[in-house]
Short mmCIF file of C-alpha atoms in Angstrom, two decimals:
data_model
loop_
_atom_site.label_atom_id
_atom_site.label_comp_id
_atom_site.label_asym_id
_atom_site.label_seq_id
_atom_site.Cartn_x
_atom_site.Cartn_y
_atom_site.Cartn_z
CA MET A 1 -0.15 -0.29 -0.18
CA ARG A 2 1.23 3.16 -1.39
CA SER A 3 1.33 6.82 1.14
CA ASP A 4 -1.31 8.38 -0.91
CA GLU A 5 -3.92 5.64 -1.04
CA ASP A 6 -6.49 5.70 1.51
CA TRP A 7 -9.60 3.45 2.38
CA TYR A 8 -12.36 5.45 1.52
CA PRO A 9 -15.15 4.71 4.23
CA GLY A 10 -17.07 1.67 3.37
CA HIS A 11 -19.87 -0.45 5.10
CA LEU A 12 -18.78 -3.26 7.50
CA ARG A 13 -20.54 -6.19 8.12
CA GLU A 14 -20.56 -9.09 10.19
CA LEU A 15 -18.85 -12.94 8.65
CA SER A 16 -20.70 -15.65 9.45
CA GLU A 17 -18.89 -18.75 10.87
CA THR A 18 -19.60 -20.17 7.30
CA GLU A 19 -17.91 -17.73 5.50
CA CYS A 20 -15.14 -17.32 7.99
CA ARG A 21 -14.39 -21.49 7.21
CA GLU A 22 -14.54 -20.78 3.88
CA LEU A 23 -11.59 -18.16 4.15
CA LEU A 24 -9.65 -20.00 6.68
CA THR A 25 -9.90 -23.09 3.92
CA GLU A 26 -8.93 -20.96 1.10
CA HIS A 27 -5.90 -18.96 2.55
CA ARG A 28 -2.32 -19.65 3.50
CA VAL A 29 -0.66 -17.42 5.58
CA GLY A 30 -1.81 -15.65 8.67
CA ARG A 31 -0.80 -14.41 12.06
CA VAL A 32 -0.31 -15.92 15.05
CA ALA A 33 -1.06 -13.89 18.08
CA TRP A 34 -0.04 -14.57 22.09
CA GLU A 35 0.63 -12.64 25.47
CA ALA A 36 4.57 -13.23 26.22
CA GLY A 37 3.72 -12.03 29.63
CA ASP A 38 6.87 -8.96 29.91
CA GLY A 39 4.30 -6.43 30.17
CA GLN A 40 4.19 -5.00 26.76
CA GLY A 41 1.92 -6.21 24.12
CA PRO A 42 1.26 -9.16 22.73
CA VAL A 43 3.64 -10.65 19.78
CA VAL A 44 1.96 -11.23 16.42
CA LEU A 45 4.25 -13.12 13.60
CA PRO A 46 3.28 -14.41 10.29
CA VAL A 47 3.02 -17.80 9.74
CA ASN A 48 2.45 -20.49 7.12
CA TYR A 49 -0.76 -21.97 7.54
CA ARG A 50 -3.08 -25.20 6.82
CA PHE A 51 -7.01 -25.30 8.19
CA ASP A 52 -8.26 -28.78 8.29
CA GLY A 53 -11.08 -27.63 8.88
CA GLU A 54 -11.40 -27.98 12.21
CA HIS A 55 -8.45 -26.63 13.88
CA VAL A 56 -5.35 -24.25 12.83
CA ILE A 57 -2.03 -25.88 11.88
CA PHE A 58 1.18 -24.71 11.43
CA ARG A 59 4.92 -25.29 11.69
CA THR A 60 7.64 -23.17 13.29
CA SER A 61 11.29 -23.66 13.92
CA PRO A 62 12.50 -25.30 17.46
CA HIS A 63 14.85 -22.49 17.97
CA SER A 64 11.90 -19.75 17.21
CA VAL A 65 10.51 -17.04 19.53
CA LEU A 66 7.30 -19.45 19.54
CA ALA A 67 8.92 -22.27 19.88
CA ARG A 68 11.19 -20.97 22.60
CA SER A 69 8.86 -19.18 24.63
CA PHE A 70 5.48 -21.75 23.84
CA ARG A 71 3.33 -22.66 26.33
CA ARG A 72 -0.19 -24.06 25.90
CA GLY A 73 -2.76 -21.78 26.33
CA PRO A 74 -4.74 -19.01 25.04
CA LYS A 75 -3.59 -18.11 21.40
CA SER A 76 -5.22 -16.40 18.17
CA PHE A 77 -4.78 -16.76 14.76
CA GLN A 78 -5.61 -13.96 12.46
CA ILE A 79 -6.21 -13.59 8.63
CA ASP A 80 -7.14 -10.56 6.54
CA ASP A 81 -6.83 -9.30 3.40
CA HIS A 82 -7.10 -5.32 1.50
CA ASP A 83 -7.61 -4.10 -1.96
CA ASN A 84 -6.82 -0.76 -2.84
CA TYR A 85 -8.39 -0.42 -5.93
CA ASN A 86 -12.09 -1.14 -4.69
CA GLN A 87 -11.37 -0.31 -0.74
CA SER A 88 -12.64 -3.05 0.63
CA GLY A 89 -11.27 -5.61 2.51
CA TRP A 90 -11.74 -8.33 4.79
CA SER A 91 -10.76 -9.71 8.52
CA VAL A 92 -11.31 -13.46 10.32
CA LEU A 93 -9.85 -13.82 13.52
CA VAL A 94 -9.73 -17.29 15.77
CA ARG A 95 -9.11 -17.73 19.14
CA GLY A 96 -8.44 -20.53 20.59
CA ASP A 97 -6.16 -22.53 22.66
CA SER A 98 -3.39 -23.79 21.54
CA GLU A 99 -0.57 -27.15 21.63
CA VAL A 100 2.08 -28.58 19.88
CA LEU A 101 1.45 -31.48 18.27
CA GLU A 102 2.68 -34.90 18.61
CA TRP A 103 4.43 -36.57 16.23
CA ASP A 104 0.89 -39.22 15.25
CA ASP A 105 -1.25 -36.20 15.60
CA LEU A 106 0.04 -34.97 12.34
CA PRO A 107 -1.64 -34.23 9.16
CA GLN A 108 -0.74 -36.29 5.69
CA ASP A 109 2.10 -34.89 4.25
CA ALA A 110 0.01 -33.33 1.53
CA ASP A 111 -2.40 -31.18 4.58
CA ARG A 112 1.11 -30.26 6.37
CA PRO A 113 1.91 -26.26 6.58
CA THR A 114 5.11 -25.60 4.16
CA PRO A 115 7.10 -22.98 5.98
CA TRP A 116 8.16 -19.86 4.79
CA VAL A 117 11.68 -20.11 6.02
CA GLU A 118 14.20 -23.57 5.33
CA GLY A 119 15.60 -24.77 8.88
CA ASN A 120 14.56 -27.69 10.39
CA ARG A 121 11.82 -26.80 11.07
CA ASN A 122 9.64 -29.43 13.51
CA VAL A 123 7.48 -28.63 15.65
CA TYR A 124 4.24 -28.06 14.82
CA VAL A 125 1.37 -25.97 16.48
CA ARG A 126 -2.23 -26.28 16.35
CA ILE A 127 -5.24 -23.75 17.73
CA THR A 128 -8.06 -25.51 19.09
CA PRO A 129 -10.76 -22.10 17.82
CA MET A 130 -13.07 -21.55 20.78
CA SER A 131 -14.26 -18.42 18.23
CA ILE A 132 -14.38 -17.59 15.32
CA SER A 133 -15.38 -14.03 13.79
CA GLY A 134 -14.97 -11.96 10.74
CA ARG A 135 -15.55 -8.44 8.98
CA ARG A 136 -15.29 -7.68 5.28
CA VAL A 137 -15.74 -3.36 4.61
CA LEU A 138 -17.60 -3.14 1.39
CA PRO A 139 -16.89 -0.44 -0.82
CA GLY A 140 -18.91 2.72 0.52
CA MET B 1 -3.36 -16.44 -2.09
CA ARG B 2 -4.50 -19.47 -4.12
CA SER B 3 -4.57 -22.99 -2.33
CA ASP B 4 -1.95 -24.30 -4.97
CA GLU B 5 0.54 -21.22 -4.25
CA ASP B 6 3.28 -21.97 -1.09
CA TRP B 7 5.87 -20.15 0.03
CA TYR B 8 9.28 -21.63 -0.56
CA PRO B 9 11.94 -22.27 1.85
CA GLY B 10 14.04 -18.40 2.42
CA HIS B 11 15.98 -16.89 4.47
CA LEU B 12 15.36 -15.06 7.44
CA ARG B 13 16.73 -11.45 7.62
CA GLU B 14 16.13 -9.24 11.09
CA LEU B 15 15.75 -6.05 10.00
CA SER B 16 16.82 -3.12 11.59
CA GLU B 17 14.94 -0.77 13.88
CA THR B 18 15.20 1.95 11.03
CA GLU B 19 13.70 -0.26 8.24
CA CYS B 20 10.96 -0.70 10.57
CA ARG B 21 10.27 2.62 11.03
CA GLU B 22 10.44 3.64 7.36
CA LEU B 23 7.93 0.10 6.61
CA LEU B 24 5.90 2.05 9.15
CA THR B 25 5.94 4.92 8.09
CA GLU B 26 5.30 3.92 4.09
CA HIS B 27 1.83 1.64 5.21
CA ARG B 28 -1.70 2.59 5.87
CA VAL B 29 -3.21 -0.71 7.17
CA GLY B 30 -2.48 -2.73 9.77
CA ARG B 31 -3.30 -4.47 12.81
CA VAL B 32 -3.33 -3.97 16.58
CA ALA B 33 -3.47 -6.88 18.74
CA TRP B 34 -4.61 -7.02 22.81
CA GLU B 35 -4.99 -9.05 25.50
CA ALA B 36 -8.69 -9.04 26.21
CA GLY B 37 -8.68 -11.09 29.81
CA ASP B 38 -11.05 -13.69 28.74
CA GLY B 39 -9.37 -16.51 28.41
CA GLN B 40 -8.85 -16.96 24.81
CA GLY B 41 -5.53 -15.35 22.53
CA PRO B 42 -5.12 -11.92 21.78
CA VAL B 43 -7.79 -9.97 20.02
CA VAL B 44 -6.27 -8.76 16.50
CA LEU B 45 -8.26 -6.86 14.33
CA PRO B 46 -6.43 -4.54 11.34
CA VAL B 47 -6.84 -0.66 11.37
CA ASN B 48 -5.99 2.41 9.38
CA TYR B 49 -3.31 3.46 11.02
CA ARG B 50 -0.73 6.54 11.07
CA PHE B 51 2.74 6.23 11.77
CA ASP B 52 3.75 9.81 13.04
CA GLY B 53 7.64 9.08 13.40
CA GLU B 54 6.93 8.18 17.27
CA HIS B 55 3.61 6.96 17.58
CA VAL B 56 0.86 5.16 15.68
CA ILE B 57 -1.83 6.23 15.93
CA PHE B 58 -5.44 4.91 14.13
CA ARG B 59 -8.79 5.58 14.82
CA THR B 60 -12.11 3.89 15.86
CA SER B 61 -15.58 4.25 17.01
CA PRO B 62 -16.62 4.80 20.12
CA HIS B 63 -19.23 1.57 20.39
CA SER B 64 -16.28 -0.30 18.30
CA VAL B 65 -14.85 -3.88 20.19
CA LEU B 66 -12.11 -2.01 20.91
CA ALA B 67 -13.47 1.22 22.35
CA ARG B 68 -15.96 -0.20 24.54
CA SER B 69 -13.20 -2.32 25.96
CA PHE B 70 -10.41 0.12 25.93
CA ARG B 71 -7.94 -0.11 28.73
CA ARG B 72 -5.00 2.21 28.96
CA GLY B 73 -1.83 -0.65 29.19
CA PRO B 74 -0.30 -2.98 26.92
CA LYS B 75 -0.85 -3.28 22.89
CA SER B 76 0.89 -4.32 19.80
CA PHE B 77 0.18 -3.19 16.26
CA GLN B 78 1.80 -5.17 13.14
CA ILE B 79 2.22 -4.81 9.60
CA ASP B 80 3.29 -7.05 7.29
CA ASP B 81 3.22 -8.28 3.61
CA HIS B 82 4.21 -10.78 0.89
CA ASP B 83 4.84 -11.52 -2.46
CA ASN B 84 3.85 -14.84 -3.93
CA TYR B 85 5.58 -14.36 -7.42
CA ASN B 86 8.82 -13.78 -5.74
CA GLN B 87 8.15 -15.94 -2.65
CA SER B 88 8.52 -13.29 0.24
CA GLY B 89 7.83 -11.50 2.25
CA TRP B 90 8.42 -9.12 5.74
CA SER B 91 6.46 -8.19 8.46
CA VAL B 92 7.03 -5.60 11.54
CA LEU B 93 5.59 -5.43 15.39
CA VAL B 94 5.19 -2.72 17.56
CA ARG B 95 5.31 -3.60 20.39
CA GLY B 96 3.81 -1.21 24.00
CA ASP B 97 1.49 0.75 25.47
CA SER B 98 -1.57 2.73 24.56
CA GLU B 99 -4.20 5.67 25.17
CA VAL B 100 -6.59 7.12 24.16
CA LEU B 101 -5.91 10.42 22.73
CA GLU B 102 -6.92 13.65 24.25
CA TRP B 103 -8.67 16.43 21.79
CA ASP B 104 -5.31 18.74 22.62
CA ASP B 105 -2.92 15.54 21.38
CA LEU B 106 -4.79 15.06 18.21
CA PRO B 107 -2.22 15.26 14.87
CA GLN B 108 -2.99 17.58 12.29
CA ASP B 109 -5.69 16.62 9.97
CA ALA B 110 -3.29 15.86 7.18
CA ASP B 111 -1.72 13.26 9.68
CA ARG B 112 -4.96 12.06 11.08
CA PRO B 113 -5.38 8.13 9.58
CA THR B 114 -9.12 7.54 7.70
CA PRO B 115 -10.90 4.67 9.00
CA TRP B 116 -12.04 1.58 7.29
CA VAL B 117 -15.86 2.29 7.95
CA GLU B 118 -18.04 5.25 7.53
CA GLY B 119 -19.49 6.87 10.94
CA ASN B 120 -18.41 8.81 13.44
CA ARG B 121 -14.93 7.32 14.66
CA ASN B 122 -13.76 9.38 17.09
CA VAL B 123 -12.22 7.51 19.43
CA TYR B 124 -7.88 8.02 18.37
CA VAL B 125 -6.04 5.25 20.15
CA ARG B 126 -2.12 6.34 20.14
CA ILE B 127 0.74 3.31 21.38
CA THR B 128 4.00 4.13 21.97
CA PRO B 129 6.45 1.64 21.20
CA MET B 130 8.61 -0.16 24.45
CA SER B 131 9.74 -2.33 20.59
CA ILE B 132 9.98 -2.59 17.37
CA SER B 133 11.07 -5.45 15.87
CA GLY B 134 10.92 -7.11 12.00
CA ARG B 135 11.54 -9.60 9.72
CA ARG B 136 12.14 -10.40 6.14
CA VAL B 137 11.88 -13.76 4.09
CA LEU B 138 13.90 -13.57 0.91
CA PRO B 139 13.86 -15.99 -1.56
CA GLY B 140 15.00 -19.18 -1.29
#
């Protein structure tokens, strides 16, 4: 997005959970967010993911900030997209519980998320949604 | 992003704070994240923003989730972009403290963020960074 482009005022519409699930299924890059407990705001980092219809699954390096500070518990996952030409956009937010997957729980190869970065990325994290919500901004 | 497109493994590089500030200045849409305190993960929502060189400032409706549940304190702000053709991307994370701006603190009109959605958006929120970090994934 360039500095001379602004969103024009539009109309905000809540997305149904079905629409949110469709968007989660279609996309591959999103952001995981969690509270790091250091008195600053949440950590928010992009990841490559898969949504298997029930869970968000992504892979990370055992040396990443995420893996090193990983604790089971509340995490969020967010995707969005915006179109400057049409001045519209949408976002989906998954809030839920997270855990590191055991080997036996892993999806088949084809369904495994592909990491952005080369190296040994063998920590799989699964977020089980407690809530899924979304919104769309339509052109004004 | 389409389902048949994946990021190829690339090289991860940390961005300098100067690079992060440049990206924050150039862009207009990002995501604010905060802990809602309800035992789920952080709330993450897109907003139109301005970075004035020191603070992230965005505007929201007094009726929004953000304004209704607003508390001074830790919040984060994140921007990113990715390019499927080049299989590359970057992200910047600002973690800091937030407050609602008083009228006298508001920037001049031209520097005020333009909201996505029409209506009375007269709550201005300012995030003062405690840390700014970023990363770039270069093609493999």
